[in-house]
Amino acid sequence: MTDHAAYLDAKRALDDRSLDREVLDRFAAELPPEPTVLEVGAGTATMVERLVDWGVLDGGRWVAVDAHEAALAAGEARIGDACGDVTVEYRVADAFDFAAEAAAAGERFDAVVGCAFFDVVDAAPAVDALADVAPVAYAPITYDGETRFAPADPDDEAVLDRYHRHMREFRAGGPDGAAAVAREATVIAEGPSPWVIEPPYESGERTVLSHLLDTVADAVGETGLDASGWAERRREALGDGRLRYEAANRDLLVRLG
Ligand SMILES: C[S@@+](CC[C@H](N)C(=O)[O-])C[C@H]1O[C@@H](n2cnc3c(N)ncnc32)[C@H](O)[C@@H]1O
């Protein structure tokens, strides 16, 4: 399994406890029996399993799209072509190309789902493109602009400032991912879904933290600041079981179009 796929699988329990259940209930209420759902940026397809496990879905068709072939392949190897009574299909593709082709072919879905996705894409064209294929989008775990690590490190401010600058200037989504989605579509329901990881770590949390430290250090490096000293001290704290991490996210349910 690739690092990306291992990280996505490891963060499943973190997402489970972070999701806002009221927004999820509101999303469930939007779905007809046996819905057809398009999941964009599906990763290893943990969302369809979660929704079946939690009784939100008990039939229908789920189309999982991701540009990352290995992540989707890991999901397919784990789930196969059905999850409970839900038929699951996997498509390695750019989500917006896929949506455009589906729209051109006259295909419609009952909903779009994008977990931890709308903060890595440009919200305005994303909402426009997806409005052509579905009436609503469920966008849980959308980054809401704040990351904190503890215990305090003298380089935290410089590193996290650069991290957010990287999101603004190098990534399409920007640090106000959730706010951008809310600006571009009509919000039906929203609620906070913060990620909090603190010692003692549960299974998979070291994998998640290690991946997040790499993500921050790589991003900051791309802005021209060497964050290797900061990352080394943070990895030591992780190794000693002292590192605490918190990120603000929001779950959104929006009407498209
Ligand atoms: C942070 S991961 C979240 C994955 C999954 N939704 C989850 O929460 O475990 C974001 C995913 O979006 C995918 N992605 C980003 N932009 C994409 C695009 N334009 N088309 C398809 N997939 C994309 C990435 O490959 C990655 O797997």
PDB file of C-alpha atoms and ligand atoms in Angstrom:
ATOM      1  CA  MET A   1       0.000   0.000   0.000  1.00  0.00           C
ATOM      2  CA  THR A   2       1.346   3.495  -0.822  1.00  0.00           C
ATOM      3  CA  ASP A   3       1.965   6.103   1.895  1.00  0.00           C
ATOM      4  CA  HIS A   4      -1.036   8.118   0.640  1.00  0.00           C
ATOM      5  CA  ALA A   5      -3.363   5.106   0.869  1.00  0.00           C
ATOM      6  CA  ALA A   6      -1.969   4.095   4.297  1.00  0.00           C
ATOM      7  CA  TYR A   7      -2.528   7.647   5.566  1.00  0.00           C
ATOM      8  CA  LEU A   8      -6.118   7.721   4.264  1.00  0.00           C
ATOM      9  CA  ASP A   9      -6.912   4.378   5.902  1.00  0.00           C
ATOM     10  CA  ALA A  10      -5.237   5.485   9.155  1.00  0.00           C
ATOM     11  CA  LYS A  11      -7.277   8.692   9.355  1.00  0.00           C
ATOM     12  CA  ARG A  12     -10.584   6.844   9.119  1.00  0.00           C
ATOM     13  CA  ALA A  13     -11.072   6.587  12.908  1.00  0.00           C
ATOM     14  CA  LEU A  14     -10.130  10.252  13.290  1.00  0.00           C
ATOM     15  CA  ASP A  15     -12.773  11.213  10.723  1.00  0.00           C
ATOM     16  CA  ASP A  16     -15.305   8.897  12.410  1.00  0.00           C
ATOM     17  CA  ARG A  17     -15.060  10.774  15.677  1.00  0.00           C
ATOM     18  CA  SER A  18     -14.730  14.229  14.083  1.00  0.00           C
ATOM     19  CA  LEU A  19     -17.733  14.193  11.730  1.00  0.00           C
ATOM     20  CA  ASP A  20     -20.658  16.384  12.743  1.00  0.00           C
ATOM     21  CA  ARG A  21     -23.555  13.945  13.154  1.00  0.00           C
ATOM     22  CA  GLU A  22     -26.247  16.604  12.705  1.00  0.00           C
ATOM     23  CA  VAL A  23     -24.914  17.559   9.281  1.00  0.00           C
ATOM     24  CA  LEU A  24     -24.656  13.882   8.417  1.00  0.00           C
ATOM     25  CA  ASP A  25     -28.299  13.315   9.494  1.00  0.00           C
ATOM     26  CA  ARG A  26     -29.360  16.274   7.344  1.00  0.00           C
ATOM     27  CA  PHE A  27     -27.451  14.767   4.400  1.00  0.00           C
ATOM     28  CA  ALA A  28     -29.136  11.390   4.976  1.00  0.00           C
ATOM     29  CA  ALA A  29     -32.525  13.155   4.900  1.00  0.00           C
ATOM     30  CA  GLU A  30     -31.729  14.532   1.414  1.00  0.00           C
ATOM     31  CA  LEU A  31     -31.179  11.064  -0.034  1.00  0.00           C
ATOM     32  CA  PRO A  32     -33.955   9.062  -1.696  1.00  0.00           C
ATOM     33  CA  PRO A  33     -34.101   5.293  -1.062  1.00  0.00           C
ATOM     34  CA  GLU A  34     -31.389   3.532  -3.103  1.00  0.00           C
ATOM     35  CA  PRO A  35     -29.574   6.741  -4.069  1.00  0.00           C
ATOM     36  CA  THR A  36     -26.919   7.134  -6.709  1.00  0.00           C
ATOM     37  CA  VAL A  37     -23.952   8.999  -5.215  1.00  0.00           C
ATOM     38  CA  LEU A  38     -20.839  10.397  -6.870  1.00  0.00           C
ATOM     39  CA  GLU A  39     -17.875  10.569  -4.501  1.00  0.00           C
ATOM     40  CA  VAL A  40     -15.156  12.939  -5.670  1.00  0.00           C
ATOM     41  CA  GLY A  41     -11.623  12.489  -4.306  1.00  0.00           C
ATOM     42  CA  ALA A  42     -12.752   9.182  -2.795  1.00  0.00           C
ATOM     43  CA  GLY A  43      -9.239   8.101  -1.761  1.00  0.00           C
ATOM     44  CA  THR A  44      -9.467   4.556  -0.400  1.00  0.00           C
ATOM     45  CA  ALA A  45     -13.300   4.701  -0.358  1.00  0.00           C
ATOM     46  CA  THR A  46     -13.703   4.726   3.421  1.00  0.00           C
ATOM     47  CA  MET A  47     -16.816   6.953   3.234  1.00  0.00           C
ATOM     48  CA  VAL A  48     -19.118   4.413   1.596  1.00  0.00           C
ATOM     49  CA  GLU A  49     -18.097   1.810   4.192  1.00  0.00           C
ATOM     50  CA  ARG A  50     -18.742   4.279   6.997  1.00  0.00           C
ATOM     51  CA  LEU A  51     -22.195   5.213   5.657  1.00  0.00           C
ATOM     52  CA  VAL A  52     -23.159   1.552   5.282  1.00  0.00           C
ATOM     53  CA  ASP A  53     -21.771   0.696   8.755  1.00  0.00           C
ATOM     54  CA  TRP A  54     -23.663   3.620  10.291  1.00  0.00           C
ATOM     55  CA  GLY A  55     -26.935   2.678   8.591  1.00  0.00           C
ATOM     56  CA  VAL A  56     -27.091   5.798   6.392  1.00  0.00           C
ATOM     57  CA  LEU A  57     -27.039   3.708   3.197  1.00  0.00           C
ATOM     58  CA  ASP A  58     -28.647   0.334   2.660  1.00  0.00           C
ATOM     59  CA  GLY A  59     -28.847   0.220  -1.106  1.00  0.00           C
ATOM     60  CA  GLY A  60     -28.153   2.173  -4.269  1.00  0.00           C
ATOM     61  CA  ARG A  61     -25.059   2.904  -6.328  1.00  0.00           C
ATOM     62  CA  TRP A  62     -21.825   4.627  -5.242  1.00  0.00           C
ATOM     63  CA  VAL A  63     -19.334   5.833  -7.835  1.00  0.00           C
ATOM     64  CA  ALA A  64     -15.929   6.513  -6.255  1.00  0.00           C
ATOM     65  CA  VAL A  65     -13.664   8.775  -8.354  1.00  0.00           C
ATOM     66  CA  ASP A  66     -10.078   9.680  -7.556  1.00  0.00           C
ATOM     67  CA  ALA A  67      -7.094  10.729  -9.632  1.00  0.00           C
ATOM     68  CA  HIS A  68      -4.810   8.656  -7.371  1.00  0.00           C
ATOM     69  CA  GLU A  69      -4.911   5.174  -8.860  1.00  0.00           C
ATOM     70  CA  ALA A  70      -3.197   3.368  -5.967  1.00  0.00           C
ATOM     71  CA  ALA A  71      -5.532   4.825  -3.328  1.00  0.00           C
ATOM     72  CA  LEU A  72      -8.632   3.812  -5.281  1.00  0.00           C
ATOM     73  CA  ALA A  73      -7.119   0.372  -5.971  1.00  0.00           C
ATOM     74  CA  ALA A  74      -6.589  -0.116  -2.209  1.00  0.00           C
ATOM     75  CA  GLY A  75     -10.270   0.728  -1.658  1.00  0.00           C
ATOM     76  CA  GLU A  76     -11.380  -1.655  -4.394  1.00  0.00           C
ATOM     77  CA  ALA A  77      -9.173  -4.453  -3.012  1.00  0.00           C
ATOM     78  CA  ARG A  78     -10.731  -3.978   0.434  1.00  0.00           C
ATOM     79  CA  ILE A  79     -14.387  -3.491  -0.553  1.00  0.00           C
ATOM     80  CA  GLY A  80     -14.898  -5.098  -3.960  1.00  0.00           C
ATOM     81  CA  ASP A  81     -17.935  -4.294  -6.080  1.00  0.00           C
ATOM     82  CA  ALA A  82     -20.464  -4.092  -3.253  1.00  0.00           C
ATOM     83  CA  CYS A  83     -20.557  -2.717   0.260  1.00  0.00           C
ATOM     84  CA  GLY A  84     -23.552  -4.230   2.020  1.00  0.00           C
ATOM     85  CA  ASP A  85     -26.330  -3.733  -0.532  1.00  0.00           C
ATOM     86  CA  VAL A  86     -24.650  -0.730  -2.158  1.00  0.00           C
ATOM     87  CA  THR A  87     -23.044  -1.318  -5.550  1.00  0.00           C
ATOM     88  CA  VAL A  88     -19.626   0.347  -5.645  1.00  0.00           C
ATOM     89  CA  GLU A  89     -17.835   1.419  -8.818  1.00  0.00           C
ATOM     90  CA  TYR A  90     -14.315   2.864  -9.012  1.00  0.00           C
ATOM     91  CA  ARG A  91     -13.091   5.349 -11.619  1.00  0.00           C
ATOM     92  CA  VAL A  92      -9.527   6.625 -11.821  1.00  0.00           C
ATOM     93  CA  ALA A  93     -10.090  10.102 -13.254  1.00  0.00           C
ATOM     94  CA  ASP A  94     -10.012  13.793 -12.621  1.00  0.00           C
ATOM     95  CA  ALA A  95     -13.270  14.387 -10.737  1.00  0.00           C
ATOM     96  CA  PHE A  96     -14.245  17.386 -12.871  1.00  0.00           C
ATOM     97  CA  ASP A  97     -13.501  15.666 -16.168  1.00  0.00           C
ATOM     98  CA  PHE A  98     -15.598  12.761 -14.926  1.00  0.00           C
ATOM     99  CA  ALA A  99     -18.451  15.095 -13.916  1.00  0.00           C
ATOM    100  CA  ALA A 100     -18.309  16.896 -17.285  1.00  0.00           C
ATOM    101  CA  GLU A 101     -18.456  13.601 -19.177  1.00  0.00           C
ATOM    102  CA  ALA A 102     -21.330  12.371 -17.022  1.00  0.00           C
ATOM    103  CA  ALA A 103     -23.215  15.643 -17.581  1.00  0.00           C
ATOM    104  CA  ALA A 104     -22.629  15.452 -21.334  1.00  0.00           C
ATOM    105  CA  ALA A 105     -24.025  11.914 -21.307  1.00  0.00           C
ATOM    106  CA  GLY A 106     -27.111  13.128 -19.397  1.00  0.00           C
ATOM    107  CA  GLU A 107     -26.181  11.229 -16.221  1.00  0.00           C
ATOM    108  CA  ARG A 108     -27.418  12.615 -12.875  1.00  0.00           C
ATOM    109  CA  PHE A 109     -26.626  11.625  -9.298  1.00  0.00           C
ATOM    110  CA  ASP A 110     -28.726  12.222  -6.183  1.00  0.00           C
ATOM    111  CA  ALA A 111     -25.734  13.704  -4.377  1.00  0.00           C
ATOM    112  CA  VAL A 112     -22.017  14.409  -4.549  1.00  0.00           C
ATOM    113  CA  VAL A 113     -19.780  13.580  -1.591  1.00  0.00           C
ATOM    114  CA  GLY A 114     -16.286  15.025  -1.160  1.00  0.00           C
ATOM    115  CA  CYS A 115     -14.608  14.333   2.188  1.00  0.00           C
ATOM    116  CA  ALA A 116     -11.413  16.349   2.837  1.00  0.00           C
ATOM    117  CA  PHE A 117     -11.647  17.274  -0.853  1.00  0.00           C
ATOM    118  CA  PHE A 118     -13.083  20.774  -1.283  1.00  0.00           C
ATOM    119  CA  ASP A 119     -10.036  22.323   0.395  1.00  0.00           C
ATOM    120  CA  VAL A 120      -7.652  20.869  -2.185  1.00  0.00           C
ATOM    121  CA  VAL A 121      -9.546  22.177  -5.223  1.00  0.00           C
ATOM    122  CA  ASP A 122     -10.700  25.589  -6.378  1.00  0.00           C
ATOM    123  CA  ALA A 123     -14.197  25.915  -4.865  1.00  0.00           C
ATOM    124  CA  ALA A 124     -15.878  28.103  -7.502  1.00  0.00           C
ATOM    125  CA  PRO A 125     -15.244  25.929 -10.594  1.00  0.00           C
ATOM    126  CA  ALA A 126     -15.739  22.794  -8.464  1.00  0.00           C
ATOM    127  CA  VAL A 127     -19.222  23.869  -7.389  1.00  0.00           C
ATOM    128  CA  ASP A 128     -20.082  24.900 -10.974  1.00  0.00           C
ATOM    129  CA  ALA A 129     -18.923  21.603 -12.458  1.00  0.00           C
ATOM    130  CA  LEU A 130     -20.668  19.443  -9.868  1.00  0.00           C
ATOM    131  CA  ALA A 131     -23.938  21.401 -10.112  1.00  0.00           C
ATOM    132  CA  ASP A 132     -24.327  19.877 -13.578  1.00  0.00           C
ATOM    133  CA  VAL A 133     -24.577  16.362 -12.145  1.00  0.00           C
ATOM    134  CA  ALA A 134     -26.205  16.602  -8.697  1.00  0.00           C
ATOM    135  CA  PRO A 135     -28.508  18.865  -6.635  1.00  0.00           C
ATOM    136  CA  VAL A 136     -26.558  18.662  -3.340  1.00  0.00           C
ATOM    137  CA  ALA A 137     -23.019  18.147  -2.116  1.00  0.00           C
ATOM    138  CA  TYR A 138     -21.917  16.802   1.247  1.00  0.00           C
ATOM    139  CA  ALA A 139     -18.455  18.195   2.034  1.00  0.00           C
ATOM    140  CA  PRO A 140     -17.308  16.915   5.417  1.00  0.00           C
ATOM    141  CA  ILE A 141     -13.822  17.525   6.899  1.00  0.00           C
ATOM    142  CA  THR A 142     -13.233  20.653   4.831  1.00  0.00           C
ATOM    143  CA  TYR A 143     -10.225  22.521   6.222  1.00  0.00           C
ATOM    144  CA  ASP A 144     -11.247  25.700   8.021  1.00  0.00           C
ATOM    145  CA  GLY A 145      -7.970  27.561   8.228  1.00  0.00           C
ATOM    146  CA  GLU A 146      -6.219  26.672  11.467  1.00  0.00           C
ATOM    147  CA  THR A 147      -3.554  24.152  12.449  1.00  0.00           C
ATOM    148  CA  ARG A 148      -1.884  23.928  15.874  1.00  0.00           C
ATOM    149  CA  PHE A 149       0.791  21.698  17.319  1.00  0.00           C
ATOM    150  CA  ALA A 150       1.843  21.407  20.983  1.00  0.00           C
ATOM    151  CA  PRO A 151       4.040  21.556  22.985  1.00  0.00           C
ATOM    152  CA  ALA A 152       5.040  25.024  21.765  1.00  0.00           C
ATOM    153  CA  ASP A 153       8.085  25.283  19.494  1.00  0.00           C
ATOM    154  CA  PRO A 154       9.941  28.555  18.797  1.00  0.00           C
ATOM    155  CA  ASP A 155       9.470  28.048  15.025  1.00  0.00           C
ATOM    156  CA  ASP A 156       5.720  27.314  15.152  1.00  0.00           C
ATOM    157  CA  GLU A 157       4.581  30.766  14.111  1.00  0.00           C
ATOM    158  CA  ALA A 158       6.976  31.066  11.151  1.00  0.00           C
ATOM    159  CA  VAL A 159       6.310  27.496   9.970  1.00  0.00           C
ATOM    160  CA  LEU A 160       2.521  27.649  10.246  1.00  0.00           C
ATOM    161  CA  ASP A 161       2.407  31.099   8.625  1.00  0.00           C
ATOM    162  CA  ARG A 162       4.311  29.667   5.669  1.00  0.00           C
ATOM    163  CA  TYR A 163       2.105  26.574   5.636  1.00  0.00           C
ATOM    164  CA  HIS A 164      -0.972  28.752   5.203  1.00  0.00           C
ATOM    165  CA  ARG A 165       0.837  30.891   2.664  1.00  0.00           C
ATOM    166  CA  HIS A 166       1.600  27.715   0.723  1.00  0.00           C
ATOM    167  CA  MET A 167      -2.101  26.878   0.674  1.00  0.00           C
ATOM    168  CA  ARG A 168      -2.974  30.351  -0.597  1.00  0.00           C
ATOM    169  CA  GLU A 169      -0.299  30.578  -3.268  1.00  0.00           C
ATOM    170  CA  PHE A 170       0.588  27.020  -4.266  1.00  0.00           C
ATOM    171  CA  ARG A 171      -2.650  25.079  -3.771  1.00  0.00           C
ATOM    172  CA  ALA A 172      -5.950  25.806  -5.461  1.00  0.00           C
ATOM    173  CA  GLY A 173      -8.121  25.329  -2.365  1.00  0.00           C
ATOM    174  CA  GLY A 174      -6.546  27.921  -0.110  1.00  0.00           C
ATOM    175  CA  PRO A 175      -6.652  28.043   3.677  1.00  0.00           C
ATOM    176  CA  ASP A 176     -10.314  29.123   3.717  1.00  0.00           C
ATOM    177  CA  GLY A 177     -11.582  25.954   2.050  1.00  0.00           C
ATOM    178  CA  ALA A 178     -14.807  25.695   4.059  1.00  0.00           C
ATOM    179  CA  ALA A 179     -15.544  29.421   3.764  1.00  0.00           C
ATOM    180  CA  ALA A 180     -14.946  29.258   0.007  1.00  0.00           C
ATOM    181  CA  VAL A 181     -17.460  26.413  -0.414  1.00  0.00           C
ATOM    182  CA  ALA A 182     -20.007  28.325   1.691  1.00  0.00           C
ATOM    183  CA  ARG A 183     -19.516  31.399  -0.542  1.00  0.00           C
ATOM    184  CA  GLU A 184     -20.032  29.447  -3.742  1.00  0.00           C
ATOM    185  CA  ALA A 185     -23.114  27.383  -2.851  1.00  0.00           C
ATOM    186  CA  THR A 186     -26.213  27.600  -0.655  1.00  0.00           C
ATOM    187  CA  VAL A 187     -25.526  26.109   2.752  1.00  0.00           C
ATOM    188  CA  ILE A 188     -28.238  23.718   3.978  1.00  0.00           C
ATOM    189  CA  ALA A 189     -26.370  22.638   7.119  1.00  0.00           C
ATOM    190  CA  GLU A 190     -22.899  23.060   8.567  1.00  0.00           C
ATOM    191  CA  GLY A 191     -20.990  22.240  11.716  1.00  0.00           C
ATOM    192  CA  PRO A 192     -17.453  21.966  13.052  1.00  0.00           C
ATOM    193  CA  SER A 193     -15.478  18.754  12.634  1.00  0.00           C
ATOM    194  CA  PRO A 194     -12.130  19.460  14.298  1.00  0.00           C
ATOM    195  CA  TRP A 195      -9.336  16.953  14.126  1.00  0.00           C
ATOM    196  CA  VAL A 196      -7.699  16.495  17.519  1.00  0.00           C
ATOM    197  CA  ILE A 197      -4.929  13.972  18.135  1.00  0.00           C
ATOM    198  CA  GLU A 198      -3.340  13.805  21.545  1.00  0.00           C
ATOM    199  CA  PRO A 199      -1.346  11.268  23.518  1.00  0.00           C
ATOM    200  CA  PRO A 200      -1.756   8.463  24.316  1.00  0.00           C
ATOM    201  CA  TYR A 201      -2.171   7.759  20.591  1.00  0.00           C
ATOM    202  CA  GLU A 202      -4.725   5.324  19.297  1.00  0.00           C
ATOM    203  CA  SER A 203      -4.049   2.888  16.483  1.00  0.00           C
ATOM    204  CA  GLY A 204      -3.087   4.665  13.254  1.00  0.00           C
ATOM    205  CA  GLU A 205      -2.624   8.085  14.848  1.00  0.00           C
ATOM    206  CA  ARG A 206       1.177   7.984  14.617  1.00  0.00           C
ATOM    207  CA  THR A 207       0.802   7.288  10.868  1.00  0.00           C
ATOM    208  CA  VAL A 208      -1.551  10.265  10.536  1.00  0.00           C
ATOM    209  CA  LEU A 209       0.727  12.599  12.520  1.00  0.00           C
ATOM    210  CA  SER A 210       3.834  11.487  10.660  1.00  0.00           C
ATOM    211  CA  HIS A 211       2.106  12.131   7.312  1.00  0.00           C
ATOM    212  CA  LEU A 212       0.855  15.545   8.465  1.00  0.00           C
ATOM    213  CA  LEU A 213       4.363  16.565   9.637  1.00  0.00           C
ATOM    214  CA  ASP A 214       5.750  15.585   6.220  1.00  0.00           C
ATOM    215  CA  THR A 215       2.940  17.529   4.506  1.00  0.00           C
ATOM    216  CA  VAL A 216       3.629  20.693   6.516  1.00  0.00           C
ATOM    217  CA  ALA A 217       7.443  20.450   6.168  1.00  0.00           C
ATOM    218  CA  ASP A 218       7.248  19.789   2.392  1.00  0.00           C
ATOM    219  CA  ALA A 219       4.776  22.638   1.854  1.00  0.00           C
ATOM    220  CA  VAL A 220       6.865  25.071   3.893  1.00  0.00           C
ATOM    221  CA  GLY A 221      10.009  23.952   2.034  1.00  0.00           C
ATOM    222  CA  GLU A 222       8.303  24.840  -1.259  1.00  0.00           C
ATOM    223  CA  THR A 223       7.860  28.413  -0.016  1.00  0.00           C
ATOM    224  CA  GLY A 224      11.633  28.674   0.519  1.00  0.00           C
ATOM    225  CA  LEU A 225      11.788  28.237   4.325  1.00  0.00           C
ATOM    226  CA  ASP A 226      13.732  25.252   5.625  1.00  0.00           C
ATOM    227  CA  ALA A 227      11.443  23.604   8.197  1.00  0.00           C
ATOM    228  CA  SER A 228      13.646  20.553   8.727  1.00  0.00           C
ATOM    229  CA  GLY A 229      14.719  21.573  12.271  1.00  0.00           C
ATOM    230  CA  TRP A 230      11.097  22.172  13.267  1.00  0.00           C
ATOM    231  CA  ALA A 231      10.038  18.865  11.705  1.00  0.00           C
ATOM    232  CA  GLU A 232      12.850  16.975  13.448  1.00  0.00           C
ATOM    233  CA  ARG A 233      11.840  18.354  16.864  1.00  0.00           C
ATOM    234  CA  ARG A 234       8.189  17.553  16.104  1.00  0.00           C
ATOM    235  CA  ARG A 235       9.137  13.987  15.100  1.00  0.00           C
ATOM    236  CA  GLU A 236      11.058  13.600  18.355  1.00  0.00           C
ATOM    237  CA  ALA A 237       7.957  14.730  20.268  1.00  0.00           C
ATOM    238  CA  LEU A 238       5.893  12.248  18.239  1.00  0.00           C
ATOM    239  CA  GLY A 239       8.400   9.476  19.005  1.00  0.00           C
ATOM    240  CA  ASP A 240       8.257  10.327  22.720  1.00  0.00           C
ATOM    241  CA  GLY A 241       4.438  10.394  22.631  1.00  0.00           C
ATOM    242  CA  ARG A 242       4.236  14.123  23.494  1.00  0.00           C
ATOM    243  CA  LEU A 243       2.966  15.661  20.236  1.00  0.00           C
ATOM    244  CA  ARG A 244      -0.547  17.119  20.178  1.00  0.00           C
ATOM    245  CA  TYR A 245      -2.231  18.282  16.973  1.00  0.00           C
ATOM    246  CA  GLU A 246      -5.414  20.167  16.235  1.00  0.00           C
ATOM    247  CA  ALA A 247      -6.911  21.361  12.946  1.00  0.00           C
ATOM    248  CA  ALA A 248     -10.149  23.234  12.395  1.00  0.00           C
ATOM    249  CA  ASN A 249     -12.453  21.655   9.807  1.00  0.00           C
ATOM    250  CA  ARG A 250     -16.106  22.138   8.887  1.00  0.00           C
ATOM    251  CA  ASP A 251     -18.701  19.755   7.520  1.00  0.00           C
ATOM    252  CA  LEU A 252     -20.976  21.351   4.954  1.00  0.00           C
ATOM    253  CA  LEU A 253     -24.111  20.225   3.169  1.00  0.00           C
ATOM    254  CA  VAL A 254     -24.793  22.574   0.262  1.00  0.00           C
ATOM    255  CA  ARG A 255     -27.312  22.976  -2.493  1.00  0.00           C
ATOM    256  CA  LEU A 256     -25.581  23.195  -5.865  1.00  0.00           C
ATOM    257  CA  GLY A 257     -26.691  25.450  -8.701  1.00  0.00           C
TER     258      GLY A 257
HETATM  259  C1  LIG B   1      -7.181  14.443   1.486  1.00  0.00           C
HETATM  260  S1  LIG B   1      -7.557  13.184   0.344  1.00  0.00           S
HETATM  261  C2  LIG B   1      -9.147  12.631   0.949  1.00  0.00           C
HETATM  262  C3  LIG B   1      -9.527  11.268   0.461  1.00  0.00           C
HETATM  263  C4  LIG B   1     -10.835  10.705   1.028  1.00  0.00           C
HETATM  264  N1  LIG B   1     -11.971  11.511   0.619  1.00  0.00           N
HETATM  265  C5  LIG B   1     -10.766  10.607   2.529  1.00  0.00           C
HETATM  266  O1  LIG B   1     -11.282  11.493   3.216  1.00  0.00           O
HETATM  267  O2  LIG B   1     -10.149   9.651   3.037  1.00  0.00           O
HETATM  268  C6  LIG B   1      -8.017  14.060  -1.136  1.00  0.00           C
HETATM  269  C7  LIG B   1      -8.151  13.140  -2.330  1.00  0.00           C
HETATM  270  O3  LIG B   1      -8.619  13.910  -3.429  1.00  0.00           O
HETATM  271  C8  LIG B   1      -7.979  13.428  -4.595  1.00  0.00           C
HETATM  272  N2  LIG B   1      -8.077  14.503  -5.596  1.00  0.00           N
HETATM  273  C9  LIG B   1      -7.632  15.774  -5.486  1.00  0.00           C
HETATM  274  N3  LIG B   1      -7.970  16.491  -6.585  1.00  0.00           N
HETATM  275  C10 LIG B   1      -8.632  15.630  -7.406  1.00  0.00           C
HETATM  276  C11 LIG B   1      -9.248  15.771  -8.678  1.00  0.00           C
HETATM  277  N4  LIG B   1      -9.255  16.938  -9.333  1.00  0.00           N
HETATM  278  N5  LIG B   1      -9.854  14.700  -9.212  1.00  0.00           N
HETATM  279  C12 LIG B   1      -9.877  13.513  -8.554  1.00  0.00           C
HETATM  280  N6  LIG B   1      -9.313  13.321  -7.349  1.00  0.00           N
HETATM  281  C13 LIG B   1      -8.696  14.368  -6.780  1.00  0.00           C
HETATM  282  C14 LIG B   1      -6.578  13.074  -4.146  1.00  0.00           C
HETATM  283  O4  LIG B   1      -5.976  12.130  -5.017  1.00  0.00           O
HETATM  284  C15 LIG B   1      -6.836  12.512  -2.752  1.00  0.00           C
HETATM  285  O5  LIG B   1      -6.965  11.097  -2.769  1.00  0.00           O
END
